[in-house]
């Protein structure tokens, strides 16, 4: 994994922050009074109402009518924070605060959701970044580096079956294969669906060229997100400081058999793919436990059985198995175990098997300077914090490949996410956004009249 | 199980058949020249074209636009055979040939299909009965008893999740609970959907009263059907003579868990209903094998996983498990095993479990006189035949509760049914329909000028 940016130590960064003059606001002296639970909550509720399904669930697939409305709302919030809004060819939305330097500290997340998801996965990092930047502006902070809020297009894979299309485009990970082969359930490609709401590109090449950002323009990237796991809540920790993000891998497997009438076909004549798939789901769970590593997770999230009627033996079962780990080699070993088990099961049950790795992205490691800024911010706020790993992927996983990056996690109730009952307390909302505001301010550095600069 | 009708022995039946005079046609002297593979095949293809999905599959749910068209085609075939058509309040269609006696020998099947089914399950018995009766008429056969072809409404459970609604209504097995609680995917009850295409009833009571037939009006019932299993083809047998029909039972089970993000939630914190359901599907297979009986069959036909996205741990898996056996007690023992396993699995995996027996109908045993008539018909045609059990259910399973009943099976290719590749050779088509024609003629008996009668 390539990490760009400076290796400036935290010591130097601290010295810089102490170099302020009385007449100007140094990052950690800001009050951040504009960040309140009531205001934030009203914005989350306004976004959550833009959904195909009723509250508490949120269903907002990319480029749907609700997504278009959410984009409008987000741009309004950006303009309300006096930021200059622009959109790229993929619908990624940027809101800029010009600093003394061109290179920007960026912060943001996504606002699309899964089907029947919750109100905070993604939205916290979008609304939070805008609110954090607005609070800095309102208090008269003058950034040395530029600052940008960003909303990434379709982090969720719910429509096009591939995650993080916007951030993949920005960081050069997107390619022809993905643009041509991943389609929504109506057979539309990303480019076709994007064009329908005004993000037009004449070719894959144009899209890929125009979406890509210059790494030199990104001084740092920070993403605020709910944890999507139970650890912070269980331990009573306020802030998670994310040291690494497990980029996802996804396996697809299809078992097929002869089918036949469920009443008519004797048991001994069957080659039932439902039973093969059942064995595999259990083997996949065993493969996860076999590493004895807490960070290995395997999920048989998708199970599509055909014809799926009670009196016909299934003819096909399509599985999608998500495999993640903190160690690339260990993850690949689990994939290998699952594929070997699938071969053996298919042979034993005389089923046909097709299998592929749909994607397997690299691990992302956080940048020490960004991690340090988050730590100092949490400390300043008197919040308990803990270094941890993100097993869910995020746009930050791709941003980390081109810029110094880290993430801030807040606890979420019962660790639930991708779930209508996804929830976060007002206190944790405010803690997260304030930590983000201090982090952005430190990374951007305070400008005139002090000579103090932060550098990355 | 109650069996009505006579116990007249085959010996007496044979004597009756020998009592013919030279001037009239005795059943087994008929030539049946009108029954040809070409004509039958053209009728099956015409019906198969009335489908929501392209050939070779057939998808024709009850009361769909295609079902309405199929009903029209079937009534045309009935009128073409000079039969008098009537329909009952549920849409069961009858075509009558008046004999010397009122009580009728009935034969028929259904013409609705499952989603992505084949062209012969049901249609063979409808088209076959009409063709058989037409052949008898064309040759100048004069029946003592009346003869009726019948098309039952919705033998398949594909729309209302419960099988044989038409024949249940005719035989008094239908009730308020079924009419009120089994709905299609749009929430329509059977009565609401029936009314939309003209089969109107003002109340459940009216429907139940008017649909029920007088058992005394049904002298016998014979149903021609493809085997839906591989045994006849494997042994090279032309005709299956069905001694008993396993009526179906259906279990529904729901495992549910907390869900959560597939990347975020550690393995040890999960209560994943997909894994619980996987264990149960395998236990259900074991329960089927545990009886060591060839006739025990268990099928986990339906698997509905929610939310069914790759990066969320499932929150609910809904299973429907079909259990059949030749022995009621043995079947009930298998159901017991499956339910006990489900409880244990749910407890181990900390999942919630709900379970119910959606229905469990009695076994149907065939009537010896009807079986004998089929046997003589096959013998007369020089066809090899074999007594067997039907594990699939049929409308005959309900008709057997009110009238002397048996079924005729023809081989189907590779035993496939409920499958687009369901197929039957022209020879087996003709063999089946001719066997049916002789059987109907023998059961109805030849009328004037002989005094010979068959009685049941």
Coordinates of N, CA, C and O in Angstrom, one line a residue, chain A residues 261-263 270 309-312, chain B residues 157 161-164 168 182 245-253 295-302 319-336 338-339 356-363 390-394 397-398:
Chain A
X261 N -39.4 -32.7 -8.9 CA -40.6 -32.5 -8.0 C -40.2 -32.9 -6.6 O -39.7 -34.0 -6.4
X262 N -40.5 -32.1 -5.7 CA -40.1 -32.3 -4.3 C -40.8 -33.5 -3.7 O -40.3 -34.2 -2.8
X263 N -42.0 -33.8 -4.2 CA -42.7 -35.0 -3.7 C -42.3 -36.3 -4.5 O -42.2 -37.4 -4.0
X270 N -31.4 -37.5 -5.6 CA -31.3 -36.0 -5.7 C -29.9 -35.5 -5.7 O -29.0 -36.1 -5.2
X309 N -39.8 -22.7 -4.7 CA -41.2 -23.0 -4.4 C -41.2 -24.3 -3.6 O -40.2 -25.1 -3.7
X310 N -42.2 -24.5 -2.8 CA -42.1 -25.5 -1.7 C -42.1 -26.9 -2.2 O -41.5 -27.8 -1.6
X311 N -42.6 -27.2 -3.4 CA -42.7 -28.6 -3.9 C -41.8 -28.9 -5.1 O -42.0 -29.8 -5.8
X312 N -40.8 -28.0 -5.3 CA -39.8 -28.3 -6.3 C -38.4 -28.3 -5.6 O -38.1 -27.5 -4.8
Chain B
X157 N -49.9 -24.8 -5.7 CA -50.1 -23.8 -4.6 C -49.3 -22.6 -4.8 O -49.1 -21.7 -4.0
X161 N -50.5 -20.5 -2.0 CA -49.7 -21.2 -1.0 C -50.4 -22.4 -0.4 O -50.0 -22.8 0.7
X162 N -51.4 -22.9 -1.0 CA -52.1 -24.0 -0.6 C -52.6 -24.8 -1.8 O -53.0 -24.2 -2.8
X163 N -52.4 -26.1 -1.8 CA -52.7 -26.9 -3.1 C -54.1 -27.2 -3.2 O -54.9 -27.3 -2.2
X164 N -54.5 -27.6 -4.4 CA -55.8 -28.3 -4.7 C -57.0 -27.6 -4.2 O -57.9 -28.2 -3.6
X168 N -60.4 -29.5 -3.3 CA -60.7 -29.4 -1.9 C -62.1 -28.8 -1.7 O -62.9 -29.3 -0.9
X182 N -55.0 -17.8 3.4 CA -54.0 -18.0 2.3 C -54.3 -17.0 1.2 O -55.3 -17.0 0.6
X245 N -51.7 -42.2 -3.0 CA -51.1 -40.9 -3.2 C -50.8 -40.3 -1.8 O -51.6 -40.2 -0.9
X246 N -49.5 -39.9 -1.7 CA -49.1 -39.3 -0.5 C -49.6 -37.9 -0.5 O -49.2 -37.0 -1.2
X247 N -50.6 -37.6 0.4 CA -51.0 -36.2 0.5 C -49.9 -35.4 1.2 O -49.1 -36.0 2.0
X248 N -49.8 -34.2 0.9 CA -48.6 -33.4 1.3 C -48.7 -32.9 2.8 O -49.8 -32.7 3.3
X249 N -47.6 -32.6 3.4 CA -47.6 -31.8 4.5 C -46.5 -30.7 4.3 O -45.6 -30.9 3.6
X250 N -46.7 -29.6 4.9 CA -45.8 -28.5 4.7 C -45.5 -27.8 6.0 O -46.4 -27.4 6.7
X251 N -44.2 -27.7 6.3 CA -43.8 -27.0 7.5 C -43.3 -25.6 7.2 O -42.6 -25.5 6.1
X252 N -43.5 -24.6 8.0 CA -42.9 -23.3 7.8 C -42.1 -23.0 9.0 O -42.6 -23.2 10.1
X253 N -40.9 -22.5 8.8 CA -40.0 -22.1 10.0 C -39.4 -20.8 9.7 O -38.9 -20.6 8.6
X295 N -39.9 -44.2 0.5 CA -41.0 -43.2 0.3 C -41.0 -42.0 1.1 O -41.8 -41.1 1.0
X296 N -40.0 -41.9 2.1 CA -39.9 -40.7 2.9 C -39.2 -39.6 2.0 O -38.0 -39.9 1.6
X297 N -39.8 -38.5 1.8 CA -39.1 -37.4 1.1 C -39.3 -36.1 1.8 O -40.4 -35.8 2.3
X298 N -38.2 -35.4 1.9 CA -38.2 -34.1 2.6 C -37.5 -33.1 1.7 O -36.4 -33.4 1.2
X299 N -38.1 -31.9 1.5 CA -37.5 -30.9 0.6 C -37.6 -29.5 1.2 O -38.7 -29.1 1.5
X300 N -36.4 -28.9 1.3 CA -36.4 -27.5 1.8 C -36.5 -26.7 0.5 O -35.5 -26.2 -0.1
X301 N -37.7 -26.5 0.0 CA -37.9 -25.9 -1.3 C -37.8 -24.4 -1.2 O -37.4 -23.8 -2.2
X302 N -38.3 -23.8 -0.1 CA -38.3 -22.3 0.0 C -37.3 -21.8 1.0 O -37.3 -22.3 2.1
X319 N -38.1 -20.6 6.0 CA -38.0 -21.9 5.3 C -39.3 -22.5 5.1 O -40.2 -22.4 6.0
X320 N -39.6 -23.2 4.0 CA -40.7 -24.0 3.9 C -40.3 -25.4 3.5 O -39.5 -25.6 2.5
X321 N -40.6 -26.4 4.3 CA -40.1 -27.7 4.2 C -41.3 -28.7 3.9 O -42.2 -28.8 4.7
X322 N -41.2 -29.4 2.8 CA -42.2 -30.3 2.4 C -41.9 -31.7 2.9 O -40.8 -32.2 2.6
X323 N -42.8 -32.4 3.6 CA -42.5 -33.7 4.1 C -43.6 -34.6 3.7 O -44.8 -34.4 3.9
X324 N -43.3 -35.8 3.0 CA -44.3 -36.7 2.6 C -43.8 -38.2 2.9 O -42.6 -38.4 2.9
X325 N -44.7 -39.0 3.0 CA -44.4 -40.4 3.3 C -45.6 -41.3 3.0 O -46.7 -40.8 2.8
X326 N -45.4 -42.6 2.8 CA -46.5 -43.5 2.6 C -47.2 -43.8 3.9 O -48.3 -44.3 3.8
X327 N -46.5 -43.6 5.0 CA -47.2 -43.9 6.3 C -47.3 -42.6 7.1 O -46.4 -41.9 7.3
X328 N -48.6 -42.4 7.5 CA -48.9 -41.1 8.2 C -48.0 -41.0 9.5 O -47.5 -39.9 9.8
X329 N -47.9 -42.1 10.2 CA -47.2 -42.0 11.5 C -45.7 -41.7 11.3 O -45.1 -41.0 12.0
X330 N -45.2 -42.4 10.2 CA -43.8 -42.2 9.9 C -43.5 -40.7 9.5 O -42.5 -40.1 9.9
X331 N -44.4 -40.2 8.7 CA -44.3 -38.8 8.3 C -44.3 -37.9 9.5 O -43.5 -37.0 9.6
X332 N -45.3 -38.2 10.4 CA -45.4 -37.3 11.6 C -44.1 -37.4 12.4 O -43.8 -36.4 13.1
X333 N -43.5 -38.6 12.4 CA -42.3 -38.7 13.2 C -41.1 -37.9 12.6 O -40.3 -37.3 13.3
X334 N -41.1 -37.8 11.3 CA -40.1 -36.9 10.6 C -40.4 -35.5 10.9 O -39.4 -34.7 11.2
X335 N -41.6 -35.1 10.9 CA -42.0 -33.7 11.3 C -41.5 -33.4 12.7 O -40.9 -32.3 12.9
X336 N -41.7 -34.3 13.6 CA -41.3 -34.2 15.0 C -39.8 -34.0 15.1 O -39.3 -33.1 15.8
X338 N -37.8 -32.9 12.8 CA -37.3 -31.6 12.2 C -37.6 -30.5 13.2 O -36.8 -29.6 13.4
X339 N -38.8 -30.5 13.8 CA -39.1 -29.5 14.8 C -38.2 -29.5 16.0 O -37.8 -28.5 16.5
X356 N -44.6 -23.8 12.2 CA -45.9 -24.3 12.2 C -46.1 -25.4 11.1 O -45.3 -25.4 10.2
X357 N -47.1 -26.2 11.3 CA -47.4 -27.2 10.2 C -48.5 -26.4 9.4 O -49.6 -26.2 10.0
X358 N -48.2 -26.0 8.2 CA -49.2 -25.3 7.5 C -50.4 -26.2 7.0 O -51.5 -25.8 7.1
X359 N -50.1 -27.4 6.6 CA -51.1 -28.4 6.4 C -50.5 -29.8 6.4 O -49.3 -29.9 6.2
X360 N -51.3 -30.7 6.7 CA -50.9 -32.1 6.7 C -52.2 -32.9 6.3 O -53.0 -33.1 7.2
X361 N -52.3 -33.3 5.1 CA -53.5 -34.0 4.6 C -53.3 -35.5 4.7 O -52.2 -36.0 4.8
X362 N -54.5 -36.2 4.7 CA -54.4 -37.7 4.9 C -53.8 -38.4 3.6 O -53.9 -37.8 2.5
X363 N -53.4 -39.6 3.7 CA -53.0 -40.4 2.6 C -54.3 -40.8 1.9 O -55.3 -41.0 2.5
X390 N -47.7 -42.6 -5.6 CA -47.5 -41.2 -6.0 C -47.0 -40.4 -4.8 O -47.8 -40.2 -3.8
X391 N -45.8 -39.9 -4.8 CA -45.4 -39.0 -3.7 C -45.9 -37.6 -4.0 O -46.3 -36.9 -3.1
X392 N -45.8 -37.1 -5.2 CA -46.5 -35.8 -5.5 C -48.0 -36.0 -5.2 O -48.6 -37.0 -5.3
X393 N -48.6 -34.9 -4.7 CA -50.1 -34.9 -4.5 C -50.8 -34.5 -5.8 O -50.2 -34.0 -6.7
X394 N -52.1 -34.8 -5.8 CA -52.9 -34.5 -7.0 C -54.3 -34.2 -6.6 O -54.7 -34.6 -5.4
X397 N -56.1 -37.0 -4.9 CA -56.0 -37.3 -3.5 C -57.2 -36.8 -2.7 O -57.6 -37.5 -1.7
X398 N -57.8 -35.7 -3.2 CA -59.1 -35.3 -2.5 C -60.3 -36.0 -3.1 O -61.2 -36.5 -2.4

